[in-house]
Amino acid sequence: MALEVSSSQQPAADWDETQCKAALAHLEKLQEQASLLPRCCRWPPDFDIVGRTTSYDPSHNTTSQDRAHDPGSILHGFKAAWQSQETQSILEHTKESQKADPDLSACVRVPKYGWVDILDNEKEAGAVEKGDQIAMLNNEEVDITGIVDAFKHEHPKFKVNIEADNQLINIMFRLPTLLMRFRVLRRKETNGNYKLDAECVGKMPLFPAITRCLASRPRPNDLKYLLDMIAAYTNTRRASCAKCTRLVDSSGMTPAARRSKRVESPEGASNLVWEALHERCL
């Protein structure tokens, strides 16, 4: 697939943070599409008993989701995304940047995933400037009760209560072989700012690992996001790692982290899903 960039697609010499995030999010989506390409090699024709072949008809007896994942749709979608002006502009900018500075050692510190979610979250927040979420959290009038009530409504089987003048939230839910207990503390620091601390309560080795993964979460000052992350632990001990695909790591630990990701449905809608990850795979 040839790389052709017209003069109108030439990027500016320098990109700001917003442009870089948008480019990384676009490449993350492209990477998702590329991961489906091996499926295009796994659809052999159907053979009847006398050796004649019949081609696969993706429109026969299939749902819209089936058609979205048939080889033709996958290949067409990736080709269109690859040849898009946005992709070619990013590739050209990358080429020019590498000419200016061939040292790529800093690239290893850039996360491969999560940029789509970051960009969507910023859009949902009205592209607010950095620090606005902290200001909202530091507001004494934050509707903690309203956020928790909405969470309880979404998860009626959870036991949730608020203590200490709305500063301590206790969450408990049962799994087939496990009782999960979480504690969220909203505490005021010496500088007057508020901080959200989350803990998975218990003595099992998995629970401190979950606490550490909660502490390293994105959007640390967003209470609703934290509660949704806690709710994603309902598949504890059953969910395989989204990165290494294994249920347990080399230490025998199941995935202790949960991270959100935006996924486009066949109809084009963007949905938020939660993935399980080993602490070592973060």
PDB file of C-alpha atoms in Angstrom:
ATOM      1  CA  MET A   1       0.000   0.000   0.000  1.00  0.00           C
ATOM      2  CA  ALA A   2       1.874   3.078  -1.198  1.00  0.00           C
ATOM      3  CA  LEU A   3       2.297   6.087   1.024  1.00  0.00           C
ATOM      4  CA  GLU A   4       1.276   9.187  -0.864  1.00  0.00           C
ATOM      5  CA  VAL A   5       0.908  12.530   0.861  1.00  0.00           C
ATOM      6  CA  SER A   6      -0.128  15.570  -1.087  1.00  0.00           C
ATOM      7  CA  SER A   7       1.234  19.009  -0.300  1.00  0.00           C
ATOM      8  CA  SER A   8      -2.101  19.897   1.330  1.00  0.00           C
ATOM      9  CA  GLN A   9      -1.526  17.092   3.826  1.00  0.00           C
ATOM     10  CA  GLN A  10       1.867  18.315   4.997  1.00  0.00           C
ATOM     11  CA  PRO A  11       1.726  18.809   8.770  1.00  0.00           C
ATOM     12  CA  ALA A  12       3.016  21.746  10.711  1.00  0.00           C
ATOM     13  CA  ALA A  13       6.580  21.538  12.014  1.00  0.00           C
ATOM     14  CA  ASP A  14       5.450  21.227  15.618  1.00  0.00           C
ATOM     15  CA  TRP A  15       2.331  19.758  17.154  1.00  0.00           C
ATOM     16  CA  ASP A  16       0.821  20.831  20.434  1.00  0.00           C
ATOM     17  CA  GLU A  17      -0.364  18.404  23.130  1.00  0.00           C
ATOM     18  CA  THR A  18      -3.915  18.273  21.765  1.00  0.00           C
ATOM     19  CA  GLN A  19      -2.727  17.320  18.276  1.00  0.00           C
ATOM     20  CA  CYS A  20      -0.415  14.636  19.677  1.00  0.00           C
ATOM     21  CA  LYS A  21      -3.216  13.092  21.743  1.00  0.00           C
ATOM     22  CA  ALA A  22      -5.553  13.099  18.738  1.00  0.00           C
ATOM     23  CA  ALA A  23      -2.886  11.426  16.592  1.00  0.00           C
ATOM     24  CA  LEU A  24      -2.200   8.748  19.215  1.00  0.00           C
ATOM     25  CA  ALA A  25      -5.924   8.059  19.574  1.00  0.00           C
ATOM     26  CA  HIS A  26      -6.258   7.711  15.801  1.00  0.00           C
ATOM     27  CA  LEU A  27      -3.321   5.295  15.651  1.00  0.00           C
ATOM     28  CA  GLU A  28      -4.800   3.271  18.512  1.00  0.00           C
ATOM     29  CA  LYS A  29      -8.002   2.812  16.501  1.00  0.00           C
ATOM     30  CA  LEU A  30      -5.929   1.870  13.456  1.00  0.00           C
ATOM     31  CA  GLN A  31      -4.046  -0.661  15.563  1.00  0.00           C
ATOM     32  CA  GLU A  32      -7.350  -2.235  16.625  1.00  0.00           C
ATOM     33  CA  GLN A  33      -8.361  -2.586  12.990  1.00  0.00           C
ATOM     34  CA  ALA A  34      -4.970  -4.065  12.091  1.00  0.00           C
ATOM     35  CA  SER A  35      -5.336  -6.675  14.835  1.00  0.00           C
ATOM     36  CA  LEU A  36      -8.366  -8.045  12.952  1.00  0.00           C
ATOM     37  CA  LEU A  37      -6.513  -8.534   9.661  1.00  0.00           C
ATOM     38  CA  PRO A  38      -5.384 -12.117  10.454  1.00  0.00           C
ATOM     39  CA  ARG A  39      -9.059 -13.080  10.278  1.00  0.00           C
ATOM     40  CA  CYS A  40      -8.926 -12.354   6.567  1.00  0.00           C
ATOM     41  CA  CYS A  41      -6.620 -15.367   6.172  1.00  0.00           C
ATOM     42  CA  ARG A  42      -8.817 -17.746   8.143  1.00  0.00           C
ATOM     43  CA  TRP A  43     -11.890 -17.999   5.943  1.00  0.00           C
ATOM     44  CA  PRO A  44     -11.227 -20.897   3.518  1.00  0.00           C
ATOM     45  CA  PRO A  45     -13.895 -21.734   0.953  1.00  0.00           C
ATOM     46  CA  ASP A  46     -16.374 -24.451   1.852  1.00  0.00           C
ATOM     47  CA  PHE A  47     -15.828 -27.770   0.049  1.00  0.00           C
ATOM     48  CA  ASP A  48     -18.620 -30.200  -0.761  1.00  0.00           C
ATOM     49  CA  ILE A  49     -18.141 -33.949  -0.886  1.00  0.00           C
ATOM     50  CA  VAL A  50     -17.199 -34.055  -4.585  1.00  0.00           C
ATOM     51  CA  GLY A  51     -14.506 -31.440  -4.277  1.00  0.00           C
ATOM     52  CA  ARG A  52     -16.334 -28.447  -5.726  1.00  0.00           C
ATOM     53  CA  THR A  53     -15.920 -25.194  -3.861  1.00  0.00           C
ATOM     54  CA  THR A  54     -18.575 -22.773  -2.746  1.00  0.00           C
ATOM     55  CA  SER A  55     -17.659 -19.269  -1.736  1.00  0.00           C
ATOM     56  CA  TYR A  56     -18.574 -17.888   1.652  1.00  0.00           C
ATOM     57  CA  ASP A  57     -21.502 -15.491   1.534  1.00  0.00           C
ATOM     58  CA  PRO A  58     -21.309 -13.079   4.512  1.00  0.00           C
ATOM     59  CA  SER A  59     -24.791 -11.732   3.811  1.00  0.00           C
ATOM     60  CA  HIS A  60     -26.412 -15.135   4.194  1.00  0.00           C
ATOM     61  CA  ASN A  61     -28.000 -15.769   7.571  1.00  0.00           C
ATOM     62  CA  THR A  62     -25.716 -13.335   9.402  1.00  0.00           C
ATOM     63  CA  THR A  63     -26.266 -10.454  11.760  1.00  0.00           C
ATOM     64  CA  SER A  64     -24.957  -6.927  11.238  1.00  0.00           C
ATOM     65  CA  GLN A  65     -22.180  -7.740  13.707  1.00  0.00           C
ATOM     66  CA  ASP A  66     -21.205 -10.822  11.677  1.00  0.00           C
ATOM     67  CA  ARG A  67     -21.030  -8.722   8.524  1.00  0.00           C
ATOM     68  CA  ALA A  68     -18.914  -6.133  10.309  1.00  0.00           C
ATOM     69  CA  HIS A  69     -16.330  -8.828  11.037  1.00  0.00           C
ATOM     70  CA  ASP A  70     -16.306 -10.683   7.734  1.00  0.00           C
ATOM     71  CA  PRO A  71     -13.004 -10.538   5.782  1.00  0.00           C
ATOM     72  CA  GLY A  72     -14.287  -8.089   3.182  1.00  0.00           C
ATOM     73  CA  SER A  73     -15.521  -5.591   5.743  1.00  0.00           C
ATOM     74  CA  ILE A  74     -12.358  -5.870   7.827  1.00  0.00           C
ATOM     75  CA  LEU A  75     -10.062  -5.349   4.846  1.00  0.00           C
ATOM     76  CA  HIS A  76     -12.151  -2.531   3.382  1.00  0.00           C
ATOM     77  CA  GLY A  77     -12.333  -0.727   6.724  1.00  0.00           C
ATOM     78  CA  PHE A  78      -8.595  -0.950   7.337  1.00  0.00           C
ATOM     79  CA  LYS A  79      -7.755   0.156   3.799  1.00  0.00           C
ATOM     80  CA  ALA A  80     -10.031   3.193   4.092  1.00  0.00           C
ATOM     81  CA  ALA A  81      -8.547   4.122   7.474  1.00  0.00           C
ATOM     82  CA  TRP A  82      -4.970   3.652   6.244  1.00  0.00           C
ATOM     83  CA  GLN A  83      -5.504   5.779   3.142  1.00  0.00           C
ATOM     84  CA  SER A  84      -7.332   8.518   5.032  1.00  0.00           C
ATOM     85  CA  GLN A  85      -5.824  11.994   5.063  1.00  0.00           C
ATOM     86  CA  GLU A  86      -5.489  11.882   8.856  1.00  0.00           C
ATOM     87  CA  THR A  87      -3.390   8.696   8.841  1.00  0.00           C
ATOM     88  CA  GLN A  88      -1.147   9.873   6.017  1.00  0.00           C
ATOM     89  CA  SER A  89      -0.631  13.237   7.701  1.00  0.00           C
ATOM     90  CA  ILE A  90       0.402  11.503  10.937  1.00  0.00           C
ATOM     91  CA  LEU A  91       2.839   9.241   9.095  1.00  0.00           C
ATOM     92  CA  GLU A  92       4.347  12.181   7.236  1.00  0.00           C
ATOM     93  CA  HIS A  93       4.710  14.157  10.454  1.00  0.00           C
ATOM     94  CA  THR A  94       6.381  11.143  12.067  1.00  0.00           C
ATOM     95  CA  LYS A  95       8.823  10.866   9.169  1.00  0.00           C
ATOM     96  CA  GLU A  96       9.739  14.552   9.378  1.00  0.00           C
ATOM     97  CA  SER A  97      10.117  14.390  13.160  1.00  0.00           C
ATOM     98  CA  GLN A  98      12.427  11.391  12.876  1.00  0.00           C
ATOM     99  CA  LYS A  99      14.578  13.267  10.382  1.00  0.00           C
ATOM    100  CA  ALA A 100      14.883  16.154  12.828  1.00  0.00           C
ATOM    101  CA  ASP A 101      15.617  13.880  15.810  1.00  0.00           C
ATOM    102  CA  PRO A 102      16.381  10.207  15.082  1.00  0.00           C
ATOM    103  CA  ASP A 103      16.619   9.333  18.800  1.00  0.00           C
ATOM    104  CA  LEU A 104      13.450   7.322  19.540  1.00  0.00           C
ATOM    105  CA  SER A 105      14.376   6.233  23.069  1.00  0.00           C
ATOM    106  CA  ALA A 106      11.675   8.448  24.605  1.00  0.00           C
ATOM    107  CA  CYS A 107       8.986   6.625  22.613  1.00  0.00           C
ATOM    108  CA  VAL A 108       9.171   3.545  24.818  1.00  0.00           C
ATOM    109  CA  ARG A 109       7.628   5.566  27.658  1.00  0.00           C
ATOM    110  CA  VAL A 110       4.541   6.465  25.623  1.00  0.00           C
ATOM    111  CA  PRO A 111       1.602   4.123  26.409  1.00  0.00           C
ATOM    112  CA  LYS A 112       0.250   2.155  23.456  1.00  0.00           C
ATOM    113  CA  TYR A 113      -3.318   2.138  24.721  1.00  0.00           C
ATOM    114  CA  GLY A 114      -5.734   4.462  26.453  1.00  0.00           C
ATOM    115  CA  TRP A 115      -5.524   7.490  24.152  1.00  0.00           C
ATOM    116  CA  VAL A 116      -8.998   6.999  22.696  1.00  0.00           C
ATOM    117  CA  ASP A 117     -10.422   6.947  26.202  1.00  0.00           C
ATOM    118  CA  ILE A 118      -8.412  10.013  27.225  1.00  0.00           C
ATOM    119  CA  LEU A 119      -9.587  11.954  24.196  1.00  0.00           C
ATOM    120  CA  ASP A 120     -13.228  10.937  24.668  1.00  0.00           C
ATOM    121  CA  ASN A 121     -13.113  11.873  28.339  1.00  0.00           C
ATOM    122  CA  GLU A 122     -11.750  15.309  27.500  1.00  0.00           C
ATOM    123  CA  LYS A 123     -14.454  15.814  24.899  1.00  0.00           C
ATOM    124  CA  GLU A 124     -17.128  14.741  27.355  1.00  0.00           C
ATOM    125  CA  ALA A 125     -15.786  17.232  29.848  1.00  0.00           C
ATOM    126  CA  GLY A 126     -16.052  19.983  27.271  1.00  0.00           C
ATOM    127  CA  ALA A 127     -12.296  19.991  26.616  1.00  0.00           C
ATOM    128  CA  VAL A 128     -11.730  21.660  29.971  1.00  0.00           C
ATOM    129  CA  GLU A 129      -8.259  22.831  30.850  1.00  0.00           C
ATOM    130  CA  LYS A 130      -6.031  20.783  33.089  1.00  0.00           C
ATOM    131  CA  GLY A 131      -6.971  21.265  36.727  1.00  0.00           C
ATOM    132  CA  ASP A 132     -10.713  21.740  36.255  1.00  0.00           C
ATOM    133  CA  GLN A 133     -11.463  18.256  37.603  1.00  0.00           C
ATOM    134  CA  ILE A 134      -9.372  18.999  40.690  1.00  0.00           C
ATOM    135  CA  ALA A 135     -11.226  22.251  41.195  1.00  0.00           C
ATOM    136  CA  MET A 136     -14.531  20.390  40.966  1.00  0.00           C
ATOM    137  CA  LEU A 137     -13.369  17.840  43.525  1.00  0.00           C
ATOM    138  CA  ASN A 138     -12.150  20.564  45.879  1.00  0.00           C
ATOM    139  CA  ASN A 139     -15.565  22.196  45.814  1.00  0.00           C
ATOM    140  CA  GLU A 140     -17.253  21.649  49.174  1.00  0.00           C
ATOM    141  CA  GLU A 141     -20.586  21.373  47.349  1.00  0.00           C
ATOM    142  CA  VAL A 142     -19.703  18.320  45.238  1.00  0.00           C
ATOM    143  CA  ASP A 143     -22.789  16.102  45.153  1.00  0.00           C
ATOM    144  CA  ILE A 144     -21.197  12.987  46.635  1.00  0.00           C
ATOM    145  CA  THR A 145     -24.584  11.623  47.676  1.00  0.00           C
ATOM    146  CA  GLY A 146     -26.023  12.062  44.185  1.00  0.00           C
ATOM    147  CA  ILE A 147     -23.095  10.271  42.540  1.00  0.00           C
ATOM    148  CA  VAL A 148     -23.302   7.394  45.017  1.00  0.00           C
ATOM    149  CA  ASP A 149     -27.101   7.131  44.711  1.00  0.00           C
ATOM    150  CA  ALA A 150     -26.792   6.849  40.926  1.00  0.00           C
ATOM    151  CA  PHE A 151     -24.140   4.156  41.387  1.00  0.00           C
ATOM    152  CA  LYS A 152     -26.406   2.218  43.760  1.00  0.00           C
ATOM    153  CA  HIS A 153     -29.241   2.433  41.232  1.00  0.00           C
ATOM    154  CA  GLU A 154     -26.977   1.010  38.496  1.00  0.00           C
ATOM    155  CA  HIS A 155     -25.827  -1.829  40.764  1.00  0.00           C
ATOM    156  CA  PRO A 156     -28.750  -2.854  42.977  1.00  0.00           C
ATOM    157  CA  LYS A 157     -26.995  -6.037  44.154  1.00  0.00           C
ATOM    158  CA  PHE A 158     -24.113  -4.063  45.648  1.00  0.00           C
ATOM    159  CA  LYS A 159     -24.167  -3.068  49.299  1.00  0.00           C
ATOM    160  CA  VAL A 160     -23.144   0.594  49.396  1.00  0.00           C
ATOM    161  CA  ASN A 161     -23.185   3.036  52.297  1.00  0.00           C
ATOM    162  CA  ILE A 162     -21.740   6.447  53.093  1.00  0.00           C
ATOM    163  CA  GLU A 163     -20.194   7.397  56.417  1.00  0.00           C
ATOM    164  CA  ALA A 164     -18.244  10.221  58.050  1.00  0.00           C
ATOM    165  CA  ASP A 165     -20.284  13.083  56.632  1.00  0.00           C
ATOM    166  CA  ASN A 166     -20.137  11.783  53.039  1.00  0.00           C
ATOM    167  CA  GLN A 167     -16.352  11.372  53.131  1.00  0.00           C
ATOM    168  CA  LEU A 168     -16.206   7.558  53.392  1.00  0.00           C
ATOM    169  CA  ILE A 169     -17.891   5.176  50.932  1.00  0.00           C
ATOM    170  CA  ASN A 170     -18.062   1.434  51.606  1.00  0.00           C
ATOM    171  CA  ILE A 171     -18.858  -0.962  48.746  1.00  0.00           C
ATOM    172  CA  MET A 172     -19.386  -4.707  49.008  1.00  0.00           C
ATOM    173  CA  PHE A 173     -20.541  -7.350  46.545  1.00  0.00           C
ATOM    174  CA  ARG A 174     -20.395 -11.133  46.429  1.00  0.00           C
ATOM    175  CA  LEU A 175     -18.897 -13.274  43.700  1.00  0.00           C
ATOM    176  CA  PRO A 176     -19.381 -17.060  43.427  1.00  0.00           C
ATOM    177  CA  THR A 177     -16.290 -17.794  45.540  1.00  0.00           C
ATOM    178  CA  LEU A 178     -15.273 -14.383  46.805  1.00  0.00           C
ATOM    179  CA  LEU A 179     -16.472 -11.400  48.821  1.00  0.00           C
ATOM    180  CA  MET A 180     -15.213  -8.097  47.420  1.00  0.00           C
ATOM    181  CA  ARG A 181     -15.005  -5.100  49.748  1.00  0.00           C
ATOM    182  CA  PHE A 182     -13.837  -1.630  48.779  1.00  0.00           C
ATOM    183  CA  ARG A 183     -13.391   1.552  50.761  1.00  0.00           C
ATOM    184  CA  VAL A 184     -13.209   5.002  49.167  1.00  0.00           C
ATOM    185  CA  LEU A 185     -12.031   7.890  51.334  1.00  0.00           C
ATOM    186  CA  ARG A 186     -12.339  11.519  50.310  1.00  0.00           C
ATOM    187  CA  ARG A 187      -9.844  13.321  52.503  1.00  0.00           C
ATOM    188  CA  LYS A 188      -8.726  16.908  52.756  1.00  0.00           C
ATOM    189  CA  GLU A 189      -5.007  17.555  52.481  1.00  0.00           C
ATOM    190  CA  THR A 190      -3.017  20.266  54.245  1.00  0.00           C
ATOM    191  CA  ASN A 191      -3.149  22.494  51.156  1.00  0.00           C
ATOM    192  CA  GLY A 192      -6.949  22.437  51.239  1.00  0.00           C
ATOM    193  CA  ASN A 193      -7.337  20.131  48.248  1.00  0.00           C
ATOM    194  CA  TYR A 194      -9.281  16.883  48.388  1.00  0.00           C
ATOM    195  CA  LYS A 195      -7.940  13.488  47.375  1.00  0.00           C
ATOM    196  CA  LEU A 196      -9.703  10.208  46.631  1.00  0.00           C
ATOM    197  CA  ASP A 197      -8.077   7.137  48.163  1.00  0.00           C
ATOM    198  CA  ALA A 198      -9.411   3.690  47.272  1.00  0.00           C
ATOM    199  CA  GLU A 199      -8.660   0.377  48.963  1.00  0.00           C
ATOM    200  CA  CYS A 200      -9.643  -3.216  48.312  1.00  0.00           C
ATOM    201  CA  VAL A 201     -10.091  -4.566  51.827  1.00  0.00           C
ATOM    202  CA  GLY A 202      -8.868  -8.057  52.668  1.00  0.00           C
ATOM    203  CA  LYS A 203      -5.818 -10.214  53.391  1.00  0.00           C
ATOM    204  CA  MET A 204      -5.585 -12.183  50.146  1.00  0.00           C
ATOM    205  CA  PRO A 205      -2.466 -11.312  48.072  1.00  0.00           C
ATOM    206  CA  LEU A 206      -4.757 -10.183  45.253  1.00  0.00           C
ATOM    207  CA  PHE A 207      -6.387  -7.440  47.329  1.00  0.00           C
ATOM    208  CA  PRO A 208      -3.275  -5.277  47.972  1.00  0.00           C
ATOM    209  CA  ALA A 209      -2.464  -5.633  44.266  1.00  0.00           C
ATOM    210  CA  ILE A 210      -5.936  -4.312  43.418  1.00  0.00           C
ATOM    211  CA  THR A 211      -5.360  -1.395  45.811  1.00  0.00           C
ATOM    212  CA  ARG A 212      -2.105  -0.514  44.041  1.00  0.00           C
ATOM    213  CA  CYS A 213      -3.808  -0.670  40.642  1.00  0.00           C
ATOM    214  CA  LEU A 214      -6.604   1.574  41.895  1.00  0.00           C
ATOM    215  CA  ALA A 215      -3.997   4.063  43.114  1.00  0.00           C
ATOM    216  CA  SER A 216      -2.386   4.243  39.658  1.00  0.00           C
ATOM    217  CA  ARG A 217      -5.707   4.766  37.867  1.00  0.00           C
ATOM    218  CA  PRO A 218      -6.293   7.494  35.269  1.00  0.00           C
ATOM    219  CA  ARG A 219      -8.543  10.403  36.268  1.00  0.00           C
ATOM    220  CA  PRO A 220      -7.675  10.097  39.988  1.00  0.00           C
ATOM    221  CA  ASN A 221     -10.056  12.899  41.009  1.00  0.00           C
ATOM    222  CA  ASP A 222     -13.164  11.595  39.250  1.00  0.00           C
ATOM    223  CA  LEU A 223     -15.409   9.826  41.777  1.00  0.00           C
ATOM    224  CA  LYS A 224     -17.855   8.407  39.224  1.00  0.00           C
ATOM    225  CA  TYR A 225     -14.999   6.964  37.170  1.00  0.00           C
ATOM    226  CA  LEU A 226     -13.537   5.347  40.295  1.00  0.00           C
ATOM    227  CA  LEU A 227     -16.867   3.790  41.258  1.00  0.00           C
ATOM    228  CA  ASP A 228     -17.342   2.431  37.736  1.00  0.00           C
ATOM    229  CA  MET A 229     -13.843   0.953  37.914  1.00  0.00           C
ATOM    230  CA  ILE A 230     -14.696  -0.770  41.192  1.00  0.00           C
ATOM    231  CA  ALA A 231     -17.862  -2.197  39.612  1.00  0.00           C
ATOM    232  CA  ALA A 232     -15.695  -3.701  36.860  1.00  0.00           C
ATOM    233  CA  TYR A 233     -14.216  -6.113  39.419  1.00  0.00           C
ATOM    234  CA  THR A 234     -17.335  -8.292  39.297  1.00  0.00           C
ATOM    235  CA  ASN A 235     -15.407 -10.662  37.008  1.00  0.00           C
ATOM    236  CA  THR A 236     -12.496 -11.077  39.441  1.00  0.00           C
ATOM    237  CA  ARG A 237     -10.737 -14.447  39.121  1.00  0.00           C
ATOM    238  CA  ARG A 238     -12.598 -15.127  35.865  1.00  0.00           C
ATOM    239  CA  ALA A 239     -11.330 -12.473  33.453  1.00  0.00           C
ATOM    240  CA  SER A 240      -8.136 -13.052  31.474  1.00  0.00           C
ATOM    241  CA  CYS A 241      -5.609 -10.280  30.933  1.00  0.00           C
ATOM    242  CA  ALA A 242      -6.373  -8.133  27.886  1.00  0.00           C
ATOM    243  CA  LYS A 243      -2.650  -7.731  27.166  1.00  0.00           C
ATOM    244  CA  CYS A 244      -1.054 -11.169  27.686  1.00  0.00           C
ATOM    245  CA  THR A 245      -4.393 -13.079  27.345  1.00  0.00           C
ATOM    246  CA  ARG A 246      -3.533 -15.327  30.307  1.00  0.00           C
ATOM    247  CA  LEU A 247      -5.651 -15.797  33.411  1.00  0.00           C
ATOM    248  CA  VAL A 248      -2.695 -15.918  35.810  1.00  0.00           C
ATOM    249  CA  ASP A 249       0.748 -14.339  35.527  1.00  0.00           C
ATOM    250  CA  SER A 250       4.108 -15.863  36.457  1.00  0.00           C
ATOM    251  CA  SER A 251       3.410 -15.232  40.138  1.00  0.00           C
ATOM    252  CA  GLY A 252       0.056 -17.009  39.972  1.00  0.00           C
ATOM    253  CA  MET A 253      -1.910 -13.757  40.294  1.00  0.00           C
ATOM    254  CA  THR A 254      -5.103 -13.074  38.351  1.00  0.00           C
ATOM    255  CA  PRO A 255      -5.590  -9.615  36.771  1.00  0.00           C
ATOM    256  CA  ALA A 256      -5.656  -6.978  39.519  1.00  0.00           C
ATOM    257  CA  ALA A 257      -6.222  -3.914  37.354  1.00  0.00           C
ATOM    258  CA  ARG A 258      -9.207  -2.628  35.435  1.00  0.00           C
ATOM    259  CA  ARG A 259      -8.834   0.006  32.728  1.00  0.00           C
ATOM    260  CA  SER A 260     -11.446   1.524  30.467  1.00  0.00           C
ATOM    261  CA  LYS A 261     -11.353   1.561  26.701  1.00  0.00           C
ATOM    262  CA  ARG A 262     -13.564   3.018  23.979  1.00  0.00           C
ATOM    263  CA  VAL A 263     -14.806   0.501  21.415  1.00  0.00           C
ATOM    264  CA  GLU A 264     -16.825   1.293  18.320  1.00  0.00           C
ATOM    265  CA  SER A 265     -19.854  -0.890  17.667  1.00  0.00           C
ATOM    266  CA  PRO A 266     -20.688  -2.097  14.131  1.00  0.00           C
ATOM    267  CA  GLU A 267     -23.234   0.720  14.004  1.00  0.00           C
ATOM    268  CA  GLY A 268     -20.509   3.288  14.701  1.00  0.00           C
ATOM    269  CA  ALA A 269     -21.452   4.061  18.303  1.00  0.00           C
ATOM    270  CA  SER A 270     -18.643   4.506  20.826  1.00  0.00           C
ATOM    271  CA  ASN A 271     -19.017   2.333  23.934  1.00  0.00           C
ATOM    272  CA  LEU A 272     -16.939   2.280  27.106  1.00  0.00           C
ATOM    273  CA  VAL A 273     -15.733  -1.186  28.107  1.00  0.00           C
ATOM    274  CA  TRP A 274     -13.561  -2.307  31.000  1.00  0.00           C
ATOM    275  CA  GLU A 275     -10.581  -4.594  30.465  1.00  0.00           C
ATOM    276  CA  ALA A 276      -8.781  -6.737  33.033  1.00  0.00           C
ATOM    277  CA  LEU A 277      -4.989  -6.469  33.223  1.00  0.00           C
ATOM    278  CA  HIS A 278      -2.299  -8.028  35.365  1.00  0.00           C
ATOM    279  CA  GLU A 279      -0.460  -5.519  37.515  1.00  0.00           C
ATOM    280  CA  ARG A 280       2.729  -6.464  35.656  1.00  0.00           C
ATOM    281  CA  CYS A 281       1.028  -5.859  32.296  1.00  0.00           C
ATOM    282  CA  LEU A 282       0.036  -2.259  33.009  1.00  0.00           C
TER     283      LEU A 282
END
